[in-house]
Coordinates of C-alpha atoms in Angstrom, one line a residue:
Chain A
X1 CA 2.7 -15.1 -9.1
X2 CA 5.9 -13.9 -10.5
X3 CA 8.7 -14.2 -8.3
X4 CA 9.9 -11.3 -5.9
X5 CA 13.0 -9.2 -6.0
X6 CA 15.6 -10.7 -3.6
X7 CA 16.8 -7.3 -1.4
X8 CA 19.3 -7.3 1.2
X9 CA 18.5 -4.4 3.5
X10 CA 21.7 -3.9 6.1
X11 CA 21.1 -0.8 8.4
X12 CA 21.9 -0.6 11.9
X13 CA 18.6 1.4 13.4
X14 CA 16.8 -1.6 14.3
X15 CA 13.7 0.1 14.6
X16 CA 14.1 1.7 10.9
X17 CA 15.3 -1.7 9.4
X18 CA 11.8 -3.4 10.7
X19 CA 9.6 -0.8 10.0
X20 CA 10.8 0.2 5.8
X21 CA 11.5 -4.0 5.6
X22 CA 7.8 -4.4 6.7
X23 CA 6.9 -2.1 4.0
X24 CA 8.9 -3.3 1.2
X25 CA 8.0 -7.0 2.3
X26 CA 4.4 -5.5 1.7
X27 CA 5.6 -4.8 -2.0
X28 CA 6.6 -8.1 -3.8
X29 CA 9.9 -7.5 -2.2
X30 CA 12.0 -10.6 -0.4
X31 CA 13.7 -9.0 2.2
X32 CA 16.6 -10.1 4.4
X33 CA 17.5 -7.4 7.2
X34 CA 21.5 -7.1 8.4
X35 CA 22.3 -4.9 11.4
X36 CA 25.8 -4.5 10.2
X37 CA 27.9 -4.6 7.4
X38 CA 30.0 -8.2 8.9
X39 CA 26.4 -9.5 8.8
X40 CA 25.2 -8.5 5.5
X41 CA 28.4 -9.4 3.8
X42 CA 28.0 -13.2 5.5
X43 CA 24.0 -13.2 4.3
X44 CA 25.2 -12.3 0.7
X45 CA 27.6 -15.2 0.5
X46 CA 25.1 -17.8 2.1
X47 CA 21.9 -16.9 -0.1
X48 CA 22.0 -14.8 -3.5
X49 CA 20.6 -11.1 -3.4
X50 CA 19.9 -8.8 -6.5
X51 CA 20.1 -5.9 -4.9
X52 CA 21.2 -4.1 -1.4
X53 CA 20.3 -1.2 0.6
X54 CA 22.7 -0.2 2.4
X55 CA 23.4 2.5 5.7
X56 CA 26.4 4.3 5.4
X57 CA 27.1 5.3 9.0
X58 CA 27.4 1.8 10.8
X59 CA 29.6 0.5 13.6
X60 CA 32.1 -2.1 12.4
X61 CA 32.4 -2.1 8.5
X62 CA 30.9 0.8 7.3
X63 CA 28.4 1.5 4.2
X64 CA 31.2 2.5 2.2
X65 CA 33.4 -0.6 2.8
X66 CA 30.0 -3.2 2.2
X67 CA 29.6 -2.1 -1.0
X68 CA 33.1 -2.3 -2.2
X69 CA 32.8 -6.4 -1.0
X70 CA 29.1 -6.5 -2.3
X71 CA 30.6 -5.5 -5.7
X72 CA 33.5 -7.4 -5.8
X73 CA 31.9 -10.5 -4.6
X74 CA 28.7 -10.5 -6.2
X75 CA 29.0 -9.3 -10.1
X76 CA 25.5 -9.0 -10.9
X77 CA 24.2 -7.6 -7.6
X78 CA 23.2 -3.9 -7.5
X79 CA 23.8 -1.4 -4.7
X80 CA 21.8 0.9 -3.1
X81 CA 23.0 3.4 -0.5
X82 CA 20.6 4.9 1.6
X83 CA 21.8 7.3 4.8
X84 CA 21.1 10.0 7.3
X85 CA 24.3 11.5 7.0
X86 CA 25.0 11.8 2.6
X87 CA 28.1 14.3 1.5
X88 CA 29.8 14.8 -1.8
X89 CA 32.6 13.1 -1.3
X90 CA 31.1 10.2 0.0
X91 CA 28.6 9.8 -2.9
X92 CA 31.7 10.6 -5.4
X93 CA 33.4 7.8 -3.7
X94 CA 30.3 5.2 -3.9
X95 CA 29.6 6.5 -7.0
X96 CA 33.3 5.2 -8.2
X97 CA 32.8 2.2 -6.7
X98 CA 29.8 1.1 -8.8
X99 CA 27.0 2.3 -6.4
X100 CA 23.5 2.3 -8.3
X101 CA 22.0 4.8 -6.0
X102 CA 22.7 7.5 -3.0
X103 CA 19.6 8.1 -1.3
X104 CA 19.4 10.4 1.9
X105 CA 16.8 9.2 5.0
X106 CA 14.5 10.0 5.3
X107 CA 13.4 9.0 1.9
X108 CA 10.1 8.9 0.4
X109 CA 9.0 5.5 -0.6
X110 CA 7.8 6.2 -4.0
X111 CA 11.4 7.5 -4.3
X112 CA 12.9 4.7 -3.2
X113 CA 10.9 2.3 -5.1
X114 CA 11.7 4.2 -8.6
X115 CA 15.9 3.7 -7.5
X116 CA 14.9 0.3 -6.9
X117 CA 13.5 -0.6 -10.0
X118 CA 15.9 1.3 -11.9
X119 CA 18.5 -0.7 -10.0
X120 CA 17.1 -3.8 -10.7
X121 CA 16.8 -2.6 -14.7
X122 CA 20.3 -2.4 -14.6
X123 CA 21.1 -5.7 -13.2
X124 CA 19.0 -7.4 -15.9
X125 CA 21.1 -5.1 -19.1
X126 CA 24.2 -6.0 -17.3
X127 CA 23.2 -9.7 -17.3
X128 CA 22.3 -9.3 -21.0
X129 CA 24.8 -7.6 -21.6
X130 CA 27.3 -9.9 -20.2
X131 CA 25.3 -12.8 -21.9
X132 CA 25.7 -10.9 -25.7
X133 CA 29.8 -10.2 -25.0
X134 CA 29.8 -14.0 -24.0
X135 CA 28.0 -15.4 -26.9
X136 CA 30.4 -13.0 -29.4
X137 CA 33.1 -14.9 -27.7
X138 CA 31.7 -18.5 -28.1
X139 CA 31.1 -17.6 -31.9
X140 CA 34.8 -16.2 -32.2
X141 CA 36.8 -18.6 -31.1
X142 CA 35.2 -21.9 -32.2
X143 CA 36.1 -23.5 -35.6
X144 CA 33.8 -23.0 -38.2
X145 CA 31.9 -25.7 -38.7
X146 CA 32.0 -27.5 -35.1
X147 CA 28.2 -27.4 -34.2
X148 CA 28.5 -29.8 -30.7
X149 CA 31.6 -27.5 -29.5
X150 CA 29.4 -24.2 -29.9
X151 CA 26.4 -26.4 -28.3
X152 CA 28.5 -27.4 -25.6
X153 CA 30.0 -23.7 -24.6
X154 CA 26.4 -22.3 -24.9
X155 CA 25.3 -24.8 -22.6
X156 CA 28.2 -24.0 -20.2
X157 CA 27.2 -20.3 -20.6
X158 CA 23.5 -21.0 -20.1
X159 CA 24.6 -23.0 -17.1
X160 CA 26.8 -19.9 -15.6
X161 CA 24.5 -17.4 -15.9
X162 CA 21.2 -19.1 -14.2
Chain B
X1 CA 49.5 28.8 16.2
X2 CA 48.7 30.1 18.8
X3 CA 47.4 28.5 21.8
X4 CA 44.4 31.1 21.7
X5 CA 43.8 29.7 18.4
X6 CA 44.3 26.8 19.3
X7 CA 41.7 26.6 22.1
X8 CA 39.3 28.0 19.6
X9 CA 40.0 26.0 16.9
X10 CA 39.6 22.9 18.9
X11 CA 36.4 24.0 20.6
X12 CA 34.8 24.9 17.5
X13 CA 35.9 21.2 15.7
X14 CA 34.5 20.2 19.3
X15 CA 31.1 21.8 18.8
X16 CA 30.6 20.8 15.5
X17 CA 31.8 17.5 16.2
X18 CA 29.1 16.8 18.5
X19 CA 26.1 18.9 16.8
X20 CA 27.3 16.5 13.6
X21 CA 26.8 13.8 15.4
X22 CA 23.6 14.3 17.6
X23 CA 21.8 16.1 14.4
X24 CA 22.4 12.8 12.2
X25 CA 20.8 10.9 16.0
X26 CA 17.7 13.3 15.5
X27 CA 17.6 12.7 11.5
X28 CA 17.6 9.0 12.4
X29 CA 14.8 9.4 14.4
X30 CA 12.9 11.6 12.2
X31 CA 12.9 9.0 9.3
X32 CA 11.7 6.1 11.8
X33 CA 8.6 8.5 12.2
X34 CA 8.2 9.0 8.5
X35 CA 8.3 5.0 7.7
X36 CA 6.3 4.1 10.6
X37 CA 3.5 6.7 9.4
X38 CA 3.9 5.1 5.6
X39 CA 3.7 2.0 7.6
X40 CA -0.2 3.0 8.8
X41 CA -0.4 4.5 5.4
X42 CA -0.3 1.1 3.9
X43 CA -2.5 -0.6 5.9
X44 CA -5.1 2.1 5.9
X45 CA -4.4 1.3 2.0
X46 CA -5.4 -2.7 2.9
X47 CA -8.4 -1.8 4.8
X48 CA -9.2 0.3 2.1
X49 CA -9.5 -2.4 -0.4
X50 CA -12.0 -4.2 2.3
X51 CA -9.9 -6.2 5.0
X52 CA -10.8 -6.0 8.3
X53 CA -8.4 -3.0 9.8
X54 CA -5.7 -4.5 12.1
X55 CA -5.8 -2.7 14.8
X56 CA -3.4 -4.2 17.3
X57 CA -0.9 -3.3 14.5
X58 CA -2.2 0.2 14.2
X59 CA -1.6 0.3 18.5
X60 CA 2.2 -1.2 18.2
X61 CA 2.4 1.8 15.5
X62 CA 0.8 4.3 17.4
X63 CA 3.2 3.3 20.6
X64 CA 6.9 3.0 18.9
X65 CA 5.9 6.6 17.3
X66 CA 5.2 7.9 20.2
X67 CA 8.6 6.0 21.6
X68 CA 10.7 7.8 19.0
X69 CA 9.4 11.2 19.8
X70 CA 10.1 11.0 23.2
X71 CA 13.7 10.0 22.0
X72 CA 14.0 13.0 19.8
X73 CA 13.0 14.9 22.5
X74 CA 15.4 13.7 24.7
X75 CA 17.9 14.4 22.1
X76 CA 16.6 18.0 21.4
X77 CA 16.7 19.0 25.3
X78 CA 20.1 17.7 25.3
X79 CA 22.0 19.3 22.5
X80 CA 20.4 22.6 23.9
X81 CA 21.9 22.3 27.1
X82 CA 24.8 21.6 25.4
X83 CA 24.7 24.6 23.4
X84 CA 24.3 26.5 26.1
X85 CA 27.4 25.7 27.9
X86 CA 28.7 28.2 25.6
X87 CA 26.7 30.6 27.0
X88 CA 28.9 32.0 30.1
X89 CA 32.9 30.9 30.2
X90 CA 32.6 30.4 33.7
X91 CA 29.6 28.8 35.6
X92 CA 28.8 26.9 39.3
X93 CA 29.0 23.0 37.6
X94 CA 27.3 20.1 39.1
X95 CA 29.8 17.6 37.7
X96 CA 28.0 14.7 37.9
X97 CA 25.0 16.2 35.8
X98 CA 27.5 17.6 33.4
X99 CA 29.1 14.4 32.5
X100 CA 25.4 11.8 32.1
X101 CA 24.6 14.5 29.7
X102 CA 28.5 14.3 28.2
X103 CA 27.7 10.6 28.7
X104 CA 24.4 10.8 26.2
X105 CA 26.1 13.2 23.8
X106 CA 29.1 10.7 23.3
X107 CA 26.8 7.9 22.6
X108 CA 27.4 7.7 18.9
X109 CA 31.2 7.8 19.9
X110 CA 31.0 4.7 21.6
X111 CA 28.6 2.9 19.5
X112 CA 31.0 3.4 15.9
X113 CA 33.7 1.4 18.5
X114 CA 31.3 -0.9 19.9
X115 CA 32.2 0.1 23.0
X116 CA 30.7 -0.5 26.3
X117 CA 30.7 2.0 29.6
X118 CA 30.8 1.2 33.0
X119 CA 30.7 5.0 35.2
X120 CA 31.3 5.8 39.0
X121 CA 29.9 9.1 40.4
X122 CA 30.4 9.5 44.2
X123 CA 26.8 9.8 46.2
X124 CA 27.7 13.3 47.0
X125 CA 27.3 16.6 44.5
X126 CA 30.8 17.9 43.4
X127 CA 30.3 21.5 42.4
X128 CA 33.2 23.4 40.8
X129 CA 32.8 26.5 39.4
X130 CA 34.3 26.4 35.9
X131 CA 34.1 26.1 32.2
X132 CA 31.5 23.6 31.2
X133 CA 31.9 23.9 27.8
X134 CA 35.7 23.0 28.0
X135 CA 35.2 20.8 31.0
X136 CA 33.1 18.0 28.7
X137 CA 35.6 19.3 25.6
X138 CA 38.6 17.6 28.2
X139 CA 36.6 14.4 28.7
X140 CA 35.2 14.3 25.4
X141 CA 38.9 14.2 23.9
X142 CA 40.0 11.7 26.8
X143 CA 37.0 9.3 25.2
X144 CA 38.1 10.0 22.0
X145 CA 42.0 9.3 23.1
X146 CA 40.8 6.1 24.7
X147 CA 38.8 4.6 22.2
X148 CA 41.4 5.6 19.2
X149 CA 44.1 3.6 21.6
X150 CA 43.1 0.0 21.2
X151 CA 40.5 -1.9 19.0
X152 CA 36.5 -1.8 18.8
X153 CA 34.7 -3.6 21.7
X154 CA 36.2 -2.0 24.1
X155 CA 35.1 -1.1 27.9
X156 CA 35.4 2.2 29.2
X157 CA 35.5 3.5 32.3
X158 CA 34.5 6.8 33.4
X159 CA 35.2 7.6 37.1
X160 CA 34.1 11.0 38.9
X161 CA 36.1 11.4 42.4
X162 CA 36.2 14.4 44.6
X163 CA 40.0 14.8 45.8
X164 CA 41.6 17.7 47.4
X165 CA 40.9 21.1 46.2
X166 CA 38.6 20.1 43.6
X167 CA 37.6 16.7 41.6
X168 CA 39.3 13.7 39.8
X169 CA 38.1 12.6 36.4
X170 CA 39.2 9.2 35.2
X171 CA 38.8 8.0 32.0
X172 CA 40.3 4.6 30.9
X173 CA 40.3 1.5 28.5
X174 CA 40.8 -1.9 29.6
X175 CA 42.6 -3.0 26.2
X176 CA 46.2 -2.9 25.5
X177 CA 47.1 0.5 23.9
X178 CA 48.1 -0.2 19.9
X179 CA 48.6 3.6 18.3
X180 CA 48.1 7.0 20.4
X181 CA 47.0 10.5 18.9
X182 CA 49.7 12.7 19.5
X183 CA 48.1 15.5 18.4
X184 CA 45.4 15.5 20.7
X185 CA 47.4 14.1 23.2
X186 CA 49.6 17.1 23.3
X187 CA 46.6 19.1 23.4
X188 CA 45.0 18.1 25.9
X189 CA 47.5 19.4 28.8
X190 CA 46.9 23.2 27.1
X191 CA 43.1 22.8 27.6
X192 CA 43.4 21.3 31.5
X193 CA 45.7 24.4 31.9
X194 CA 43.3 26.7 31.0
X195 CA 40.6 24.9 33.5
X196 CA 43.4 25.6 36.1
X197 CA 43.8 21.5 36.4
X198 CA 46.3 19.0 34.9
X199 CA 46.1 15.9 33.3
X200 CA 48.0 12.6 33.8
X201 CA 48.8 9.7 31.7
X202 CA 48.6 6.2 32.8
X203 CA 49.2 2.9 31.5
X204 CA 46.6 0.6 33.2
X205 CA 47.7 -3.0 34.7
X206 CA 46.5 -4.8 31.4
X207 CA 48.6 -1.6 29.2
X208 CA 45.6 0.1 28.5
X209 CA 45.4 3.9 27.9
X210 CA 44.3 5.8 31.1
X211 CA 43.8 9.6 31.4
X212 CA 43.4 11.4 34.9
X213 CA 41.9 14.6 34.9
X214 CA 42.0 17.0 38.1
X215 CA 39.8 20.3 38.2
X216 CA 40.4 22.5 40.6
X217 CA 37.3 24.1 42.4
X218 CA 37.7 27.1 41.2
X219 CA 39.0 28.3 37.6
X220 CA 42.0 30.7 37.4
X221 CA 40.9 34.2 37.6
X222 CA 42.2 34.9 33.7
X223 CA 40.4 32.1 32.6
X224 CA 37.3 33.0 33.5
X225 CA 37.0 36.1 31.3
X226 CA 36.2 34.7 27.7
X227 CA 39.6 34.8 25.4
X228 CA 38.9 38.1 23.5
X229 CA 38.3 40.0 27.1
X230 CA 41.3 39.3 28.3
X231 CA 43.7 42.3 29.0
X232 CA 47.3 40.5 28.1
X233 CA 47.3 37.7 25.5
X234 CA 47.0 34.5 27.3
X235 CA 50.3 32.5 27.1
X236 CA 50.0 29.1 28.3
X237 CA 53.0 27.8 30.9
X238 CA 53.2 24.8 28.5
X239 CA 54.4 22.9 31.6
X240 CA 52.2 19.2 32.0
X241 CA 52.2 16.1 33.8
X242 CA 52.2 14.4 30.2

């Protein structure tokens, strides 16, 4: 069985962050559950998640602020935002700050699930593409002719990006 | 402006502040139902495919629906009474109904600051005859005032008293005060004027922010007619305790 999709779900409704990680657990989804942002930011630096749905409206650091940290901290990881309480300028903010997503609860799940896979495309171009721009890179800068320094630097890049 | 303007200004940003707030409670609520019924969706989905139907699931389901309806209820019943303090400017008030249901309605308030509440009320019923829309407007703002003072995880204390010629609401912080809203701060002596009462500022013995409300019994005879009705404009003394 192929491997599931690592998703850091922070909300603080207990009852909702149960009940939609019960369903996406049912759905070849890994789930982690955080009640707030402080503990979703800690989760994301002890275990690696590809992508995270987060609340907007929490106590402590908000939706807003978790994402900034998420995306600053964690260059491959994609951000989801789901919320009770969405406005413009909110989404025009997330959206500036790399948000993959802006989702208002209550939100279908087939809806949901289409964002999330969509979000996880994107992680997977930005990984290639990131892979491509660092290959260029390799090819560019090595002498002509120096076939163990481009095997080494692949091997490094190989190494960086598992 | 105007203080008439101001008064309505504030009691509008007021309203809207709390309908904001208790309509995103009941939208909470509302999409716990919708992913608890997708919840039974899926496992009708299992059974479906031929697994014995899990039942004592399907009863845990069936019993934190019915849990979350009754809180939305809750909810519903009290944002209506709160809308309906608007309804008359001047009303007999039971004050220690008036401020568990301030109490609920604030809930979000205090949960954004992680703050905790610890309350008095006195064994016997204070009635005043007043404004119970601007009443829980007054200790509404004295919450916010508290909670804006000093850091998250705070404790606040609400205390009802009755005191001579009327009753004594209390509203303080236990932590040290760090900024203070001006603004509001200056405002709230025009609203306590207009409830015929006054309000006090105290540093608590730890320097925390403590704000003492006194209501009179009885509301001044201007204020009681709504602002429009009145026959002079209403000019506020602009005299406080502040």
């Amino acid at each position: 069985m192929a491997d599931k999709i690592k998703l850091l779900l922070v909300d603080d409704e207990i009852q909702f962050l149960e009940t939609i990680s019960t369903r996406l657990s049912m759905r070849d989804f890994d789930v982690t559950t955080a009640n707030s942002g402080e503990e979703a930011i800690e989760a994301a630096r002890k275990q690696e998640f590809e992508i995270a749905l987060v609340d907007l409206n929490m106590p402590g650091i908000g939706g807003e602020k978790v994402l900034e940290i998420l995306k600053r901290e964690h260059k491959f990881m994609e951000v989801v935002i789901l919320t009770g309480y969405g406005a413009i300028d909110s989404a025009i903010r997330c959206t500036k700050a790399g948000v993959y997503g802006y989702l208002e609860k209550p939100c279908e799940l087939e809806t949901l699930l289409n964002v999330l896979q969509e979000a996880y495309q994107r992680r997977v171009q930005n990984k290639l593409e990131f892979k491509n721009e660092k290959l260029k890179k390799i090819i560019s800068e090595v002498v002509p002719g120096s076939p163990l320094e481009i095997l080494r630097k692949l091997k490094e890049m190989d190494k960086e990006l598992k | 402006m105007s203080e008439e303007k101001l008064l309505r200004e504030k009691g509008l940003a007021f309203f809207g502040s709390i309908t904001a707030s208790f309509s995103h409670e009941i939208n909470n609520v509302m999409a716990i139902i919708s992913e608890l019924a997708g919840l039974m969706e899926d496992l009708l989905r299992v059974a479906d495919q031929g697994h014995p139907p899990q039942l004592e699931r399907f009863r845990g389901i069936s019993v934190r629906i019915g849990t979350q309806v009754k809180r939305g209820e809750e909810m519903i019943k009290r944002l209506n009474r709160f809308a309906h303090t608007m309804d008359e400017p001047v009303k007999t008030i039971d004050m220690t109904h008036l401020l568990v249901d301030l109490i609920a309605l604030s809930e979000r308030l205090r949960t954004r600051r992680r703050a905790r509440m610890e309350t008095r009320f006195p064994e016997e019923t204070i009635l005043l005859v007043s404004n119970p829309f601007r009443l829980q407007q007054a200790v509404f703002s004295c919450m916010e005032l508290v909670l804006a003072a000093s850091h998250d995880n705070q404790l606040l204390r609400l205390i009802l008293e009755k005191q001579e010629g009327g009753a004594r609401i209390t509203v303080a912080g236990e932590d040290p005060i760090v900024k203070t809203d001006e603004a509001a701060l200056s405002f709230l002596p025009i609203l306590m004027e207009e409830l015929g009462g006054k309000v006090e500022v105290i540093s608590t013995g730890n320097g925390g922010l403590s704000l003492v409300l006194s209501i009179p019994y009885s509301m001044p005879e201007d204020s009681k007619k709504p602002i429009d009705n009145r026959r002079k404009p209403y000019v506020a003394s602009g005299k406080s305790t502040v």
